[in-house]
mmCIF file of N, CA and C in Angstrom:
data_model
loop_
_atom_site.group_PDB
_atom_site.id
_atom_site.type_symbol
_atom_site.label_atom_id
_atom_site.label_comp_id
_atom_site.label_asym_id
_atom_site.label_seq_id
_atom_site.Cartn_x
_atom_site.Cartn_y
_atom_site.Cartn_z
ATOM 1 N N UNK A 1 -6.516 17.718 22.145
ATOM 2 C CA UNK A 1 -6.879 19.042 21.661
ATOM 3 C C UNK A 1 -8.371 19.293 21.867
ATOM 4 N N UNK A 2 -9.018 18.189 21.529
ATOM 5 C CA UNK A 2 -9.988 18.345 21.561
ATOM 6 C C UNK A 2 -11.044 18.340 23.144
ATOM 7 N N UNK A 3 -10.228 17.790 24.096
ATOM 8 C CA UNK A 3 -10.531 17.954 25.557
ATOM 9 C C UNK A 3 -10.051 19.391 26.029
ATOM 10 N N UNK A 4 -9.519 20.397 25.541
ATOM 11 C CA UNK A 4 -9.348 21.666 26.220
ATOM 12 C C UNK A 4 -10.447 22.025 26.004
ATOM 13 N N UNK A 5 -11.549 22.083 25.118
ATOM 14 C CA UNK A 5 -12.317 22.776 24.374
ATOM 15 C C UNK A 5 -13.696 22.029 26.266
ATOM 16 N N UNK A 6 -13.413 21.277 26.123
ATOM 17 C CA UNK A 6 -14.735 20.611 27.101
ATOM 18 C C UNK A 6 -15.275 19.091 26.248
ATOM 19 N N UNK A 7 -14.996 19.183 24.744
ATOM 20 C CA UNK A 7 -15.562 18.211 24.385
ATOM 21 C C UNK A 7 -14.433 16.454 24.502
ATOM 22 N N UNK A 8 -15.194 15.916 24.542
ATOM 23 C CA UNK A 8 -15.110 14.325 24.813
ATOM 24 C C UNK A 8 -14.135 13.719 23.978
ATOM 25 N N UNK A 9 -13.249 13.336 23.518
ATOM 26 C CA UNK A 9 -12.396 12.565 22.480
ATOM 27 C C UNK A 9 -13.363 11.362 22.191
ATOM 28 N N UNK A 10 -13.731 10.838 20.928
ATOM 29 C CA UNK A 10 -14.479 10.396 20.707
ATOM 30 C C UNK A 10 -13.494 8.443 20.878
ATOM 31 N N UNK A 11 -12.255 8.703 20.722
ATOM 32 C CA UNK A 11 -11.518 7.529 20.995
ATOM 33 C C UNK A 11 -10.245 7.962 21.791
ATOM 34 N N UNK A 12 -9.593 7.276 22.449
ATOM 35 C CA UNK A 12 -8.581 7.242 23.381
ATOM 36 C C UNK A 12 -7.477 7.633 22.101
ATOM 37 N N UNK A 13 -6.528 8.538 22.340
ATOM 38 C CA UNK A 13 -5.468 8.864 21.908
ATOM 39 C C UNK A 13 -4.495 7.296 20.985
ATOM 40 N N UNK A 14 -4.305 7.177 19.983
ATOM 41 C CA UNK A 14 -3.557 6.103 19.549
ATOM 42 C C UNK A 14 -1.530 6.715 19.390
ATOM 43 N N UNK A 15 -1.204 5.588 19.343
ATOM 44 C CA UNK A 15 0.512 5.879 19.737
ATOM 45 C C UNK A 15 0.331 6.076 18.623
ATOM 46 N N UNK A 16 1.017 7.298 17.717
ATOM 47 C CA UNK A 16 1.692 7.795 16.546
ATOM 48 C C UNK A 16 2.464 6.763 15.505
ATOM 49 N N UNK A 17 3.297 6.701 16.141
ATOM 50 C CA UNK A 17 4.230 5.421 15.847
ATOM 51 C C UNK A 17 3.658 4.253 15.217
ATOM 52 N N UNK A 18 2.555 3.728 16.101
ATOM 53 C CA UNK A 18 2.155 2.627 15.757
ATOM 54 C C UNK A 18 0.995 2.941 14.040
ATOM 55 N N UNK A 19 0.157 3.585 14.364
ATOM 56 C CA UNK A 19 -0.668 4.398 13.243
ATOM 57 C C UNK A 19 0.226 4.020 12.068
ATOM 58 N N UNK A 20 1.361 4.992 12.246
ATOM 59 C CA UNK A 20 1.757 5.212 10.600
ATOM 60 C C UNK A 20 2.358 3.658 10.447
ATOM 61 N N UNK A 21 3.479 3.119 11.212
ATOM 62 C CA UNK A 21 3.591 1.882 11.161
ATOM 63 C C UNK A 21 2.455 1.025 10.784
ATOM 64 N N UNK A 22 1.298 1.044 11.017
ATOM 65 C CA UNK A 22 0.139 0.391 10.607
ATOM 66 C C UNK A 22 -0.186 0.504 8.937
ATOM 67 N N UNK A 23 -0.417 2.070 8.747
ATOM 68 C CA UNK A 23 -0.599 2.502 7.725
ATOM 69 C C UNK A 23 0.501 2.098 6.543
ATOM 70 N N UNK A 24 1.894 1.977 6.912
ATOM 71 C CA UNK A 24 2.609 1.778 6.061
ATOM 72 C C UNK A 24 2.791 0.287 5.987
ATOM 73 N N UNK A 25 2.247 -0.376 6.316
ATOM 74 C CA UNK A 25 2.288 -1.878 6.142
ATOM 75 C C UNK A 25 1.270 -1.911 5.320
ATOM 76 N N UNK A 26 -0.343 -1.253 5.345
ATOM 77 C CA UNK A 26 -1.274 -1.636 4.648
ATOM 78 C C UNK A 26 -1.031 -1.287 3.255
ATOM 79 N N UNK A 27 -0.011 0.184 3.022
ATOM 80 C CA UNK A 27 0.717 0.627 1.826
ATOM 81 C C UNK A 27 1.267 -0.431 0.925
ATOM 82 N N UNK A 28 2.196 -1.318 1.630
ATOM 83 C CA UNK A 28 3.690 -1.632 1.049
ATOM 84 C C UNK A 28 2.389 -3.332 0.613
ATOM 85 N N UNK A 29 1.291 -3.630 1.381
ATOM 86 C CA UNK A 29 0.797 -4.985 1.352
ATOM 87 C C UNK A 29 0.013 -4.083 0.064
ATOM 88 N N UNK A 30 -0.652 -3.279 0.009
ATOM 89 C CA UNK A 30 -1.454 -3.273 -1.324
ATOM 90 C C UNK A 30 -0.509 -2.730 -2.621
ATOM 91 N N UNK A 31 0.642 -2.332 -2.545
ATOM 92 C CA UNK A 31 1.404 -1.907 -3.948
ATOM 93 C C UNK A 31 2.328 -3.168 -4.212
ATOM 94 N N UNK A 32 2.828 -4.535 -2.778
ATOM 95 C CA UNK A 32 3.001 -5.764 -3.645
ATOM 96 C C UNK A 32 2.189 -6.629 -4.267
ATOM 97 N N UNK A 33 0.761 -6.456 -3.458
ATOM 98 C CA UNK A 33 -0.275 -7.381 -4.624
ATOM 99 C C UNK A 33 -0.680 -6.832 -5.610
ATOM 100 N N UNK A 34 -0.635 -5.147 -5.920
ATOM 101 C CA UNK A 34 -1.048 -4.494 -7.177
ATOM 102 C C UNK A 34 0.467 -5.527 -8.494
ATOM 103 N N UNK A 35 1.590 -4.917 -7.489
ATOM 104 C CA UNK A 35 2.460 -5.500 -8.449
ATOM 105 C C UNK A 35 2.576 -6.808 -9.041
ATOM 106 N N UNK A 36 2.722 -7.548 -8.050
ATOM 107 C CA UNK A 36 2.079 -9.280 -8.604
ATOM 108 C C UNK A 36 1.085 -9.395 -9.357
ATOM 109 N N UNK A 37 -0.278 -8.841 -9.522
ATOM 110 C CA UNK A 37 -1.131 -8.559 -10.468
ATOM 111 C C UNK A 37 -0.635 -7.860 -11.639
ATOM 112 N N UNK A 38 0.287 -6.892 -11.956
ATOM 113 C CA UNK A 38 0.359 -7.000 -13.183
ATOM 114 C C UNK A 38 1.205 -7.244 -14.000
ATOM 115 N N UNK A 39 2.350 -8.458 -12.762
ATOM 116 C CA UNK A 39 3.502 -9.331 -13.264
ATOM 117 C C UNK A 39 3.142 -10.222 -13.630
ATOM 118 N N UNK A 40 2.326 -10.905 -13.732
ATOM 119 C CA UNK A 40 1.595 -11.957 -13.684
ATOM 120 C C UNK A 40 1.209 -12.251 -15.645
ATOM 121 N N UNK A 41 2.129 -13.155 -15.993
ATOM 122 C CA UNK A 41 2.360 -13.520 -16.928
ATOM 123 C C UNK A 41 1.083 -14.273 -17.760
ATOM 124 N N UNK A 42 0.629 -14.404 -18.592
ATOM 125 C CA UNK A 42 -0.458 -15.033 -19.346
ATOM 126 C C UNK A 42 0.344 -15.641 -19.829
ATOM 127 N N UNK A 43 -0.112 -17.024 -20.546
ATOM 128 C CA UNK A 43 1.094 -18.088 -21.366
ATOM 129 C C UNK A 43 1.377 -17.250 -22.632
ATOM 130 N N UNK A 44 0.758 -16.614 -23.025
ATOM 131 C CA UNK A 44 1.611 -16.084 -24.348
ATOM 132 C C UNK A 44 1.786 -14.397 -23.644
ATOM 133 N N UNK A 45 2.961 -14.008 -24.496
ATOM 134 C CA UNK A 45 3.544 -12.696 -24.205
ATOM 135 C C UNK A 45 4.678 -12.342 -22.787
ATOM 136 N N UNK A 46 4.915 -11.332 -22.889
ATOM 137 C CA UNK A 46 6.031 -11.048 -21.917
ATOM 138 C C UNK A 46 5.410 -10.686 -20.474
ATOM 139 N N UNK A 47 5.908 -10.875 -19.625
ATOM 140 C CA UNK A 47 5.719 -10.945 -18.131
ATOM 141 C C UNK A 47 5.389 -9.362 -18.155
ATOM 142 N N UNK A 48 6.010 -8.302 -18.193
ATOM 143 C CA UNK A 48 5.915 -6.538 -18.252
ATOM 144 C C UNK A 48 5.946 -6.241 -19.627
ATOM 145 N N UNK A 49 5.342 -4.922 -20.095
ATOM 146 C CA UNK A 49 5.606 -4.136 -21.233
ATOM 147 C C UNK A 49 7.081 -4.044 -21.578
ATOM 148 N N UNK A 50 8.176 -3.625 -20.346
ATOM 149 C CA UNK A 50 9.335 -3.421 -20.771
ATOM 150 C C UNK A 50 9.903 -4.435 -21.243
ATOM 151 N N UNK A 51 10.069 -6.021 -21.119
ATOM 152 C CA UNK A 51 10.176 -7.046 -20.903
ATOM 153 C C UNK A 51 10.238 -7.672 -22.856
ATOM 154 N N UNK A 52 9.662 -6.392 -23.788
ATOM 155 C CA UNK A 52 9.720 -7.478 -24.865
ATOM 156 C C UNK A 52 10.675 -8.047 -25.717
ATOM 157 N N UNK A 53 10.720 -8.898 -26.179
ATOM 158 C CA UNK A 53 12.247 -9.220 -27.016
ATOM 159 C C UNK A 53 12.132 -8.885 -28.048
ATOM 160 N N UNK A 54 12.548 -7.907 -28.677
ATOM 161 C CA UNK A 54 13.228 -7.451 -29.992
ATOM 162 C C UNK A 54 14.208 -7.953 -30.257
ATOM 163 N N UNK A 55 13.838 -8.724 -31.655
ATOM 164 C CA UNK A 55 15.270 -9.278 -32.313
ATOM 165 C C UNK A 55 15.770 -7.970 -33.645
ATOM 166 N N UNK A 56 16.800 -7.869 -33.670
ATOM 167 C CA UNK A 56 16.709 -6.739 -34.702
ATOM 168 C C UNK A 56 17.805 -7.371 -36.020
#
């Protein structure tokens, strides 16, 4: 788009495909280590909030 105009592409065109494929790996790698971080059990208490045992 930017070569109709006269000006220069500042980088060579990247495959689409690959981009979001890229992008969605860096997604899915930072929301499983967010998650492991706040599964991540301390010796006392429950692994998650939902996780607590109510005895009734």
């Amino acid at each position: 788009m930017l070569e109709d105009r006269g000006v220069p592409a500042a980088s060579p065109p990247r495959n689409p495909l690959i981009v979001g494929l890229a992008v969605l790996a860096v997604l899915v790698v930072i929301t499983v280590t967010s998650f492991q971080l706040l599964a991540r059990d301390p010796d006392t208490g429950p692994r998650l909030p939902t996780e607590t045992t109510t005895t009734v």
